[in-house]
mmCIF file with all atom_site columns, C-alpha atoms in Angstrom:
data_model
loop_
_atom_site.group_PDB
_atom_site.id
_atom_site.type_symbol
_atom_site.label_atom_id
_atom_site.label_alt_id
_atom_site.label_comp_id
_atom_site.label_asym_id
_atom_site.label_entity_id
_atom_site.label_seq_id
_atom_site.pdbx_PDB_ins_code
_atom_site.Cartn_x
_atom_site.Cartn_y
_atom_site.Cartn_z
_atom_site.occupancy
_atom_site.B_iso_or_equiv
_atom_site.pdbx_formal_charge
_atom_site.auth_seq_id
_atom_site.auth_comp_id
_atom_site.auth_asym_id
_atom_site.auth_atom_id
_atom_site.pdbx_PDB_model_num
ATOM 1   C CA . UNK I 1 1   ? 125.674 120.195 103.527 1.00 0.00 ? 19  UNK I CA 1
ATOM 2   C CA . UNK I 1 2   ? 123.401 116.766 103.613 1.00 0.00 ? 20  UNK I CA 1
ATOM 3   C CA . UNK I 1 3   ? 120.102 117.162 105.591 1.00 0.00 ? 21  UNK I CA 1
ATOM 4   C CA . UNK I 1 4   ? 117.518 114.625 105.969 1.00 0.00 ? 22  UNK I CA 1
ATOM 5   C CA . UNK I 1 5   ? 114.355 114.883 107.055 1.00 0.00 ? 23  UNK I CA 1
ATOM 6   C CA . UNK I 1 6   ? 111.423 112.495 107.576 1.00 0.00 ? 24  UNK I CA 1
ATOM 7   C CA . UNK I 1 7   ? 107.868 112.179 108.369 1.00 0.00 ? 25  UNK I CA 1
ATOM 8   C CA . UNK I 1 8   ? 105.191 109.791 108.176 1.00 0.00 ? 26  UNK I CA 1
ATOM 9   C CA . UNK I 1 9   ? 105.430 108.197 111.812 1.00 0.00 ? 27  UNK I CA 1
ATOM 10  C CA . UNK I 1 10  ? 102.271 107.630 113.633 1.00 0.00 ? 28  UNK I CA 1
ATOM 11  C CA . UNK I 1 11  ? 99.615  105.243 115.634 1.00 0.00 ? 29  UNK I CA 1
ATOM 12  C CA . UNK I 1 12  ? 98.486  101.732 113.654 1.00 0.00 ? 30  UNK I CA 1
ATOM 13  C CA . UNK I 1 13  ? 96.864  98.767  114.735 1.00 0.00 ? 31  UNK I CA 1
ATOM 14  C CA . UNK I 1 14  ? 98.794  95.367  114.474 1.00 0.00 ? 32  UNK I CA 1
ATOM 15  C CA . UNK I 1 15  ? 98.394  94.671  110.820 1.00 0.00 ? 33  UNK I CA 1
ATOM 16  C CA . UNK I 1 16  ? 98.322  97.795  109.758 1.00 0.00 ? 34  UNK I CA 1
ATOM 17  C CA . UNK I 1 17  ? 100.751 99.905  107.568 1.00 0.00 ? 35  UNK I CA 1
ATOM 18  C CA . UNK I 1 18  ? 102.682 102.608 107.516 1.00 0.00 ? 36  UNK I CA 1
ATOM 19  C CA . UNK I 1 19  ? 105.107 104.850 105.183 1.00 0.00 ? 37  UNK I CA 1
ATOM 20  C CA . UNK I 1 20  ? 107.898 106.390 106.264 1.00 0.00 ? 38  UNK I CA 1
ATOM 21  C CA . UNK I 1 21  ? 109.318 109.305 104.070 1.00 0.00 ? 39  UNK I CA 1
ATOM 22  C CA . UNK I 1 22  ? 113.068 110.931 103.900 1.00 0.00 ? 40  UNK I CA 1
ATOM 23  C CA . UNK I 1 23  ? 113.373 113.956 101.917 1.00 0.00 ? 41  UNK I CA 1
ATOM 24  C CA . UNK I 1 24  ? 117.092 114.145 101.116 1.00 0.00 ? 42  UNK I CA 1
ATOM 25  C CA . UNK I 1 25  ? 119.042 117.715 100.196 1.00 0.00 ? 43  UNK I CA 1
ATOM 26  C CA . UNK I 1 26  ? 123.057 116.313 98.835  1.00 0.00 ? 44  UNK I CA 1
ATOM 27  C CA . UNK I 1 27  ? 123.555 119.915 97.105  1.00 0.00 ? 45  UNK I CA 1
ATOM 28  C CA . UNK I 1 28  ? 127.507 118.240 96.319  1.00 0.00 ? 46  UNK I CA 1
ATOM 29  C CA . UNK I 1 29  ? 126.211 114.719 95.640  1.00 0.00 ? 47  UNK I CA 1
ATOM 30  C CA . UNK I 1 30  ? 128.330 112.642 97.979  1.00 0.00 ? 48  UNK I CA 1
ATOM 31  C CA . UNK I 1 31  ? 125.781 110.335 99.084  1.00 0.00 ? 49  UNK I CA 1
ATOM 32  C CA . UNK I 1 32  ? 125.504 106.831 97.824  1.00 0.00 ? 50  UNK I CA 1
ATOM 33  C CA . UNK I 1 33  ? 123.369 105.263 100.304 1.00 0.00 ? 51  UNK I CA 1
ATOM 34  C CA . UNK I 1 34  ? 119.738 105.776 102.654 1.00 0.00 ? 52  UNK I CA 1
ATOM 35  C CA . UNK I 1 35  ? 118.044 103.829 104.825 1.00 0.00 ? 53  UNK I CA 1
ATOM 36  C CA . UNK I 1 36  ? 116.530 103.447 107.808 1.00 0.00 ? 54  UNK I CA 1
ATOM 37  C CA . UNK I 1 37  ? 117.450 102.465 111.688 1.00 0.00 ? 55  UNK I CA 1
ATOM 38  C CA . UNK I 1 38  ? 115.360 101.872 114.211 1.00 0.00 ? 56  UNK I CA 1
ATOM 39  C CA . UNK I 1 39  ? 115.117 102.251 118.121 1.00 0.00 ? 57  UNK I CA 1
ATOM 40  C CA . UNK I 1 40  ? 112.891 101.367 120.557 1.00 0.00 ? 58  UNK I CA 1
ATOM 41  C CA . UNK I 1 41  ? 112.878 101.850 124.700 1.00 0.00 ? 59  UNK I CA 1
ATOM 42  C CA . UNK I 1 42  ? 115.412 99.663  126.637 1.00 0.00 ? 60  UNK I CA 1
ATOM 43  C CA . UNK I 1 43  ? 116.573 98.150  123.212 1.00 0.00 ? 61  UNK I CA 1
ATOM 44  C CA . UNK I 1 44  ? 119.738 98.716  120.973 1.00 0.00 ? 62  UNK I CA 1
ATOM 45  C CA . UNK I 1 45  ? 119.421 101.074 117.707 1.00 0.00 ? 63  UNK I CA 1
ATOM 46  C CA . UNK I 1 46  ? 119.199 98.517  114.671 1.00 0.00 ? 64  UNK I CA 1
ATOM 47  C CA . UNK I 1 47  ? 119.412 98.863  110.654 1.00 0.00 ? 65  UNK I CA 1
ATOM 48  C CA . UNK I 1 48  ? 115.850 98.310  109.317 1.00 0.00 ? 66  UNK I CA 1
ATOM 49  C CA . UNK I 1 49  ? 116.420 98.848  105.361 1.00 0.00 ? 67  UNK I CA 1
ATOM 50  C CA . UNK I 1 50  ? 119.059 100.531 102.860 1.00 0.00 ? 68  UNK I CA 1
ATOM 51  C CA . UNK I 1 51  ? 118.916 101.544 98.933  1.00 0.00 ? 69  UNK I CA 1
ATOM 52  C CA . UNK I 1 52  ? 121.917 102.508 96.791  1.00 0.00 ? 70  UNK I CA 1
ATOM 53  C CA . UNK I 1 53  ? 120.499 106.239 95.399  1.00 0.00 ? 71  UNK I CA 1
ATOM 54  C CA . UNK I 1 54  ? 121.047 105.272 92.338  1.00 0.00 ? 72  UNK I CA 1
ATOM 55  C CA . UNK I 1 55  ? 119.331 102.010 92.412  1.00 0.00 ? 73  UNK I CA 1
ATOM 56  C CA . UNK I 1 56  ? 116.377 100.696 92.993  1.00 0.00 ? 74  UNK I CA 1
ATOM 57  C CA . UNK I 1 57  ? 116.173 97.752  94.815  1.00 0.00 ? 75  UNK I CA 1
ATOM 58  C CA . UNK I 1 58  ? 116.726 97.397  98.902  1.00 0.00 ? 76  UNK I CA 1
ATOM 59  C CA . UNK I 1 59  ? 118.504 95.194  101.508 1.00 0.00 ? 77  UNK I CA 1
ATOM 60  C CA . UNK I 1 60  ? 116.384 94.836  104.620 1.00 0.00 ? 78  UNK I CA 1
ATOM 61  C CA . UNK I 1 61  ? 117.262 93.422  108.248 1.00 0.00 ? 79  UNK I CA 1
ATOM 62  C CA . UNK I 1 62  ? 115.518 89.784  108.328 1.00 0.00 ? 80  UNK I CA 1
ATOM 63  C CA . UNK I 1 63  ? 112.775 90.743  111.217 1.00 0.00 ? 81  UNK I CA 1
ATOM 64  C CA . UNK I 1 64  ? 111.110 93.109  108.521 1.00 0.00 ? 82  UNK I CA 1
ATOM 65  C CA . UNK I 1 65  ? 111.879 90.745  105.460 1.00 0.00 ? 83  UNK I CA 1
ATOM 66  C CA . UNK I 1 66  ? 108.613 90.276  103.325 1.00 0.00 ? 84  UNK I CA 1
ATOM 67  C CA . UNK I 1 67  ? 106.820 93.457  105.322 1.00 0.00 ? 85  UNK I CA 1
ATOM 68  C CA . UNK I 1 68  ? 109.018 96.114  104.373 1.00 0.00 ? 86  UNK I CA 1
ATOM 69  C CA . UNK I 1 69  ? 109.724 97.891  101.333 1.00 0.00 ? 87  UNK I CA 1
ATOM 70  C CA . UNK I 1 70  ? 112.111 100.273 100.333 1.00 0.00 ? 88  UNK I CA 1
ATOM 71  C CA . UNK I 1 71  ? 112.115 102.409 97.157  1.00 0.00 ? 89  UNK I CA 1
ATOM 72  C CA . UNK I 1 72  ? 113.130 105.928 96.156  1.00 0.00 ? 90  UNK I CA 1
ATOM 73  C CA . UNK I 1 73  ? 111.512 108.880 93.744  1.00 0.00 ? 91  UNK I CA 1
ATOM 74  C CA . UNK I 1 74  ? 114.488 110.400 92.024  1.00 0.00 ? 92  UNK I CA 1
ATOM 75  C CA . UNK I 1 75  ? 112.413 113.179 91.021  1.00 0.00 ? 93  UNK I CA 1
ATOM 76  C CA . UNK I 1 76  ? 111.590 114.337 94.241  1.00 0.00 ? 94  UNK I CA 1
ATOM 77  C CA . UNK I 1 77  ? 115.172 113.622 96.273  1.00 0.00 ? 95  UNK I CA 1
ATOM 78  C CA . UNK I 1 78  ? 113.314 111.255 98.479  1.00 0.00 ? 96  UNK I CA 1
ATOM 79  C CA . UNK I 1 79  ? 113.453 107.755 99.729  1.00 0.00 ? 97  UNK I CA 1
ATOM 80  C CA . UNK I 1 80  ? 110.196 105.985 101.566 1.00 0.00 ? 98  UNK I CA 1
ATOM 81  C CA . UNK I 1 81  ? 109.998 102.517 103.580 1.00 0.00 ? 99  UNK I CA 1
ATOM 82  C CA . UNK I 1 82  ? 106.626 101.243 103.103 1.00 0.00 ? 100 UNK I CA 1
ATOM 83  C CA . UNK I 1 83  ? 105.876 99.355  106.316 1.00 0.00 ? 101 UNK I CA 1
ATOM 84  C CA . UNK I 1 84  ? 103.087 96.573  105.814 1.00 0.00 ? 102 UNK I CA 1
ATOM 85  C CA . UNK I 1 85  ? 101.477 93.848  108.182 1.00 0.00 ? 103 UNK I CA 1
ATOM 86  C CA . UNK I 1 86  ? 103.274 95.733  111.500 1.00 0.00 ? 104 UNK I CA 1
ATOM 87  C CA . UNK I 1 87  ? 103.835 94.101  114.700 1.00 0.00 ? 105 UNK I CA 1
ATOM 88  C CA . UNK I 1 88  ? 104.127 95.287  118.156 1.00 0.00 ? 106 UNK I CA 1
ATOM 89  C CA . UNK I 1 89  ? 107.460 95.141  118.341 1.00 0.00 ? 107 UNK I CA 1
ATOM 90  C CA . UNK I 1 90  ? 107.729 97.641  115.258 1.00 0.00 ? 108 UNK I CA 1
ATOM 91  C CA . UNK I 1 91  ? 106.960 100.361 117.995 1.00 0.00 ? 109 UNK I CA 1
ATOM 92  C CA . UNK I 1 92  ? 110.056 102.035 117.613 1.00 0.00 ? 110 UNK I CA 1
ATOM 93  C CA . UNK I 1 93  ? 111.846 105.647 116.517 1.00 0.00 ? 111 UNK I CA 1
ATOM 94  C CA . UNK I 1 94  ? 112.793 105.207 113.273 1.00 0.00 ? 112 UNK I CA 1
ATOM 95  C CA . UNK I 1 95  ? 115.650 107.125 111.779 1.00 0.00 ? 113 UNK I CA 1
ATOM 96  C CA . UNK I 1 96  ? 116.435 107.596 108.512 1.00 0.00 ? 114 UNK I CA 1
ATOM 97  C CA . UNK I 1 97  ? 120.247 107.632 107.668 1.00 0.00 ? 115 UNK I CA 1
ATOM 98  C CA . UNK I 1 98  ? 123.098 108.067 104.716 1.00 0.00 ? 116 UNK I CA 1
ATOM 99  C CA . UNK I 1 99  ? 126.657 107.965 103.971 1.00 0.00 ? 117 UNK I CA 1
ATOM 100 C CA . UNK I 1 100 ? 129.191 108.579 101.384 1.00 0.00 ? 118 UNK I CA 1
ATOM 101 C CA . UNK I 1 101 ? 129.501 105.177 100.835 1.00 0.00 ? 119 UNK I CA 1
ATOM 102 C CA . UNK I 1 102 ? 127.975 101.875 101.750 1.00 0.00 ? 120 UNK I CA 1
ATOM 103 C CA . UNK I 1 103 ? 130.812 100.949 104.113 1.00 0.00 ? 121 UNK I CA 1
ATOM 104 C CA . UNK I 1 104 ? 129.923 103.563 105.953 1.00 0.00 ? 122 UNK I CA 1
ATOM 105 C CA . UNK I 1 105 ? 125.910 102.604 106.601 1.00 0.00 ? 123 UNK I CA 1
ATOM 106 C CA . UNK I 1 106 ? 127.143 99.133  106.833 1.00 0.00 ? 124 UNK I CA 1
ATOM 107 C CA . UNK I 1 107 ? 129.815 99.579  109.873 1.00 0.00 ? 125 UNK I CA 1
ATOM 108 C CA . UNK I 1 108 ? 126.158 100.993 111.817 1.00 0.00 ? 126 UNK I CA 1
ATOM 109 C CA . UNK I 1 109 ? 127.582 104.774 111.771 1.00 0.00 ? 127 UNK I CA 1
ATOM 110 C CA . UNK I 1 110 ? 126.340 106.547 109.476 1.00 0.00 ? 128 UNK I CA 1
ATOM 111 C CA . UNK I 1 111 ? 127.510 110.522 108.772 1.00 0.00 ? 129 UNK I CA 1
ATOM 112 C CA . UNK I 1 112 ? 124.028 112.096 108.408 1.00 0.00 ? 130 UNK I CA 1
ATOM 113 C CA . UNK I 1 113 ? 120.868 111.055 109.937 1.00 0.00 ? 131 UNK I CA 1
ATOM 114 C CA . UNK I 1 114 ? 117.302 112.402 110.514 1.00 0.00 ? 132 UNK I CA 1
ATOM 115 C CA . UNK I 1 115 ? 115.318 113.635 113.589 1.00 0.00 ? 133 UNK I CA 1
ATOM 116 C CA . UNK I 1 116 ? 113.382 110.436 113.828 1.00 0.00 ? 134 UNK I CA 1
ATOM 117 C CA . UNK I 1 117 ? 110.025 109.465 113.976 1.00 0.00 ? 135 UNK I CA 1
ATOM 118 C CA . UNK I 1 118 ? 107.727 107.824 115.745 1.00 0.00 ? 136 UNK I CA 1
ATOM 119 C CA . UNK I 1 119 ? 105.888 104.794 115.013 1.00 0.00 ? 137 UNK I CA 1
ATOM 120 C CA . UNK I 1 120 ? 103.739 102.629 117.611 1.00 0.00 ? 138 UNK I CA 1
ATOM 121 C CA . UNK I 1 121 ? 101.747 99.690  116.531 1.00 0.00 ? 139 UNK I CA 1
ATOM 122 C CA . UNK I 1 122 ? 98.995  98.690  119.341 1.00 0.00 ? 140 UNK I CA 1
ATOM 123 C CA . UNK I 1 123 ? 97.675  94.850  120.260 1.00 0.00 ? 141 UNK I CA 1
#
């Protein structure tokens, strides 16, 4: 069974950073991709970053382009989006997601996500 679990949500100023962490458990090995949606109050849920696990490079949605970074640590089954230069309308839950396959997190419903986390960036 796939679990994912995250952490690293909080309270920045605009400007400031943030890094989100997703400890993954794939006991079978059937995921192939982990990233990260977002939702904030009011507003649609919308993809915010993926990586391949086996890779190491990221796609990212084009509002977070340039701020965002996403990266993984093999060793520790774990996947981070380093969130730099953050603007008000960051303030979101962020969820951290995965699928079988990239189809999958590309068609916007993923199998397995995370609990979410909070993250609020002030004026």
């Amino acid at each position: 069974q796939v679990h994912l679990v995250e952490s690293g949500g909080g309270l920045v100023q605009a400007g400031g950073s943030l890094n989100l962490s997703c400890a993954t458990s794939d006991p079978t090995f059937i995921i192939e991709v982990v990233g990260w949606f977002r939702q904030a109050p009011g507003k649609e849920r919308e993809p915010v970053a993926y990586i391949r696990w086996n890779t190491n490079s990221g796609s990212y949605a084009d509002s977070v382009k340039g701020r965002f970074i996403i990266f993984r640590d093999n060793a520790k089954n774990t996947v981070y989006l380093q969130m730099n230069n953050l603007h008000p309308e960051d303030t979101a839950v962020y969820y951290c997601a995965a699928d079988r396959a990239l189809l999958g997190f590309m068609s916007g419903r993923p199998n397995y996500w995370g609990q979410g986390t909070q993250v609020t960036v002030s004026s």
